[in-house]
Amino acid sequence: MKATIELTKKTALEEIINSNDIDTIKSLIERKEMSLKEAEENAAFYESICNEDFASNERQRANRLIRDIEILKLAI
């Protein structure tokens, strides 16, 4: 006898969306929007001091936050 088990782990974002807790989702959107603003400001600062590595990291962070915000807004 054989059994196949598939283990999956959901991300924190998926867990919140699946909870259907609108207040929590709205709160998370607000926090991510603040973080997005900070990431964009940080990227601009690092570019101004010619630190491309840090600027690139902050741009990647901003892009991830944009995707997360879009996903969360669809869940409302």
PDB file of C-alpha atoms in Angstrom:
ATOM      1  CA  MET A   1       0.000   0.000   0.000  1.00  0.00           C
ATOM      2  CA  LYS A   2       1.320   3.411  -0.966  1.00  0.00           C
ATOM      3  CA  ALA A   3       0.199   6.829   0.152  1.00  0.00           C
ATOM      4  CA  THR A   4       1.165  10.158  -1.288  1.00  0.00           C
ATOM      5  CA  ILE A   5       1.283  13.181   0.943  1.00  0.00           C
ATOM      6  CA  GLU A   6       1.615  16.703  -0.343  1.00  0.00           C
ATOM      7  CA  LEU A   7       2.632  19.226   2.266  1.00  0.00           C
ATOM      8  CA  THR A   8       2.123  22.875   1.499  1.00  0.00           C
ATOM      9  CA  LYS A   9       2.770  25.917   3.570  1.00  0.00           C
ATOM     10  CA  LYS A  10       0.841  29.085   2.983  1.00  0.00           C
ATOM     11  CA  THR A  11       2.431  32.468   3.272  1.00  0.00           C
ATOM     12  CA  ALA A  12       1.260  34.895   5.931  1.00  0.00           C
ATOM     13  CA  LEU A  13      -0.408  36.908   3.178  1.00  0.00           C
ATOM     14  CA  GLU A  14      -2.389  33.868   2.015  1.00  0.00           C
ATOM     15  CA  GLU A  15      -3.406  33.066   5.581  1.00  0.00           C
ATOM     16  CA  ILE A  16      -4.784  36.570   6.125  1.00  0.00           C
ATOM     17  CA  ILE A  17      -6.679  36.499   2.837  1.00  0.00           C
ATOM     18  CA  ASN A  18      -8.172  33.097   3.667  1.00  0.00           C
ATOM     19  CA  SER A  19      -9.278  34.353   7.081  1.00  0.00           C
ATOM     20  CA  ASN A  20     -11.701  36.777   5.355  1.00  0.00           C
ATOM     21  CA  ASP A  21     -11.104  39.292   8.159  1.00  0.00           C
ATOM     22  CA  ILE A  22     -11.713  42.543   6.283  1.00  0.00           C
ATOM     23  CA  ASP A  23     -10.463  44.765   9.127  1.00  0.00           C
ATOM     24  CA  THR A  24      -7.159  42.898   9.282  1.00  0.00           C
ATOM     25  CA  ILE A  25      -6.769  43.039   5.513  1.00  0.00           C
ATOM     26  CA  LYS A  26      -7.451  46.795   5.467  1.00  0.00           C
ATOM     27  CA  SER A  27      -4.957  47.323   8.290  1.00  0.00           C
ATOM     28  CA  LEU A  28      -2.320  45.319   6.439  1.00  0.00           C
ATOM     29  CA  ILE A  29      -2.927  47.336   3.266  1.00  0.00           C
ATOM     30  CA  GLU A  30      -2.355  50.566   5.223  1.00  0.00           C
ATOM     31  CA  ARG A  31       0.886  49.251   6.719  1.00  0.00           C
ATOM     32  CA  LYS A  32       2.143  48.007   3.369  1.00  0.00           C
ATOM     33  CA  GLU A  33       1.335  51.359   1.741  1.00  0.00           C
ATOM     34  CA  MET A  34       3.415  53.124   4.418  1.00  0.00           C
ATOM     35  CA  SER A  35       6.243  50.650   3.845  1.00  0.00           C
ATOM     36  CA  LEU A  36       5.982  51.229   0.099  1.00  0.00           C
ATOM     37  CA  LYS A  37       6.420  54.964   0.583  1.00  0.00           C
ATOM     38  CA  GLU A  38       9.471  54.331   2.785  1.00  0.00           C
ATOM     39  CA  ALA A  39      10.972  51.899   0.270  1.00  0.00           C
ATOM     40  CA  GLU A  40      10.560  54.412  -2.555  1.00  0.00           C
ATOM     41  CA  GLU A  41      12.142  57.170  -0.443  1.00  0.00           C
ATOM     42  CA  ASN A  42      15.009  54.879   0.553  1.00  0.00           C
ATOM     43  CA  ALA A  43      15.620  53.880  -3.074  1.00  0.00           C
ATOM     44  CA  ALA A  44      15.770  57.530  -4.113  1.00  0.00           C
ATOM     45  CA  PHE A  45      18.161  58.330  -1.263  1.00  0.00           C
ATOM     46  CA  TYR A  46      20.504  55.449  -2.063  1.00  0.00           C
ATOM     47  CA  GLU A  47      20.501  56.431  -5.731  1.00  0.00           C
ATOM     48  CA  SER A  48      21.407  60.002  -4.756  1.00  0.00           C
ATOM     49  CA  ILE A  49      24.486  58.787  -2.871  1.00  0.00           C
ATOM     50  CA  CYS A  50      25.399  56.350  -5.672  1.00  0.00           C
ATOM     51  CA  ASN A  51      24.755  53.204  -3.649  1.00  0.00           C
ATOM     52  CA  GLU A  52      23.185  51.101  -6.405  1.00  0.00           C
ATOM     53  CA  ASP A  53      23.119  47.849  -4.408  1.00  0.00           C
ATOM     54  CA  PHE A  54      20.973  49.277  -1.625  1.00  0.00           C
ATOM     55  CA  ALA A  55      18.841  51.194  -4.137  1.00  0.00           C
ATOM     56  CA  SER A  56      18.205  47.982  -6.057  1.00  0.00           C
ATOM     57  CA  ASN A  57      17.181  46.176  -2.861  1.00  0.00           C
ATOM     58  CA  GLU A  58      14.736  48.940  -1.991  1.00  0.00           C
ATOM     59  CA  ARG A  59      13.264  48.918  -5.521  1.00  0.00           C
ATOM     60  CA  GLN A  60      12.751  45.150  -5.252  1.00  0.00           C
ATOM     61  CA  ARG A  61      11.107  45.649  -1.864  1.00  0.00           C
ATOM     62  CA  ALA A  62       8.827  48.316  -3.351  1.00  0.00           C
ATOM     63  CA  ASN A  63       7.860  46.043  -6.247  1.00  0.00           C
ATOM     64  CA  ARG A  64       6.998  43.230  -3.836  1.00  0.00           C
ATOM     65  CA  LEU A  65       4.901  45.590  -1.711  1.00  0.00           C
ATOM     66  CA  ILE A  66       3.022  46.780  -4.803  1.00  0.00           C
ATOM     67  CA  ARG A  67       2.177  43.170  -5.718  1.00  0.00           C
ATOM     68  CA  ASP A  68       1.073  42.394  -2.151  1.00  0.00           C
ATOM     69  CA  ILE A  69      -1.137  45.495  -1.995  1.00  0.00           C
ATOM     70  CA  GLU A  70      -2.804  44.585  -5.296  1.00  0.00           C
ATOM     71  CA  ILE A  71      -3.493  41.047  -4.062  1.00  0.00           C
ATOM     72  CA  LEU A  72      -4.911  42.315  -0.764  1.00  0.00           C
ATOM     73  CA  LYS A  73      -7.167  44.847  -2.489  1.00  0.00           C
ATOM     74  CA  LEU A  74      -8.621  42.063  -4.624  1.00  0.00           C
ATOM     75  CA  ALA A  75      -9.444  40.134  -1.441  1.00  0.00           C
ATOM     76  CA  ILE A  76     -11.710  42.877  -0.094  1.00  0.00           C
TER      77      ILE A  76
END
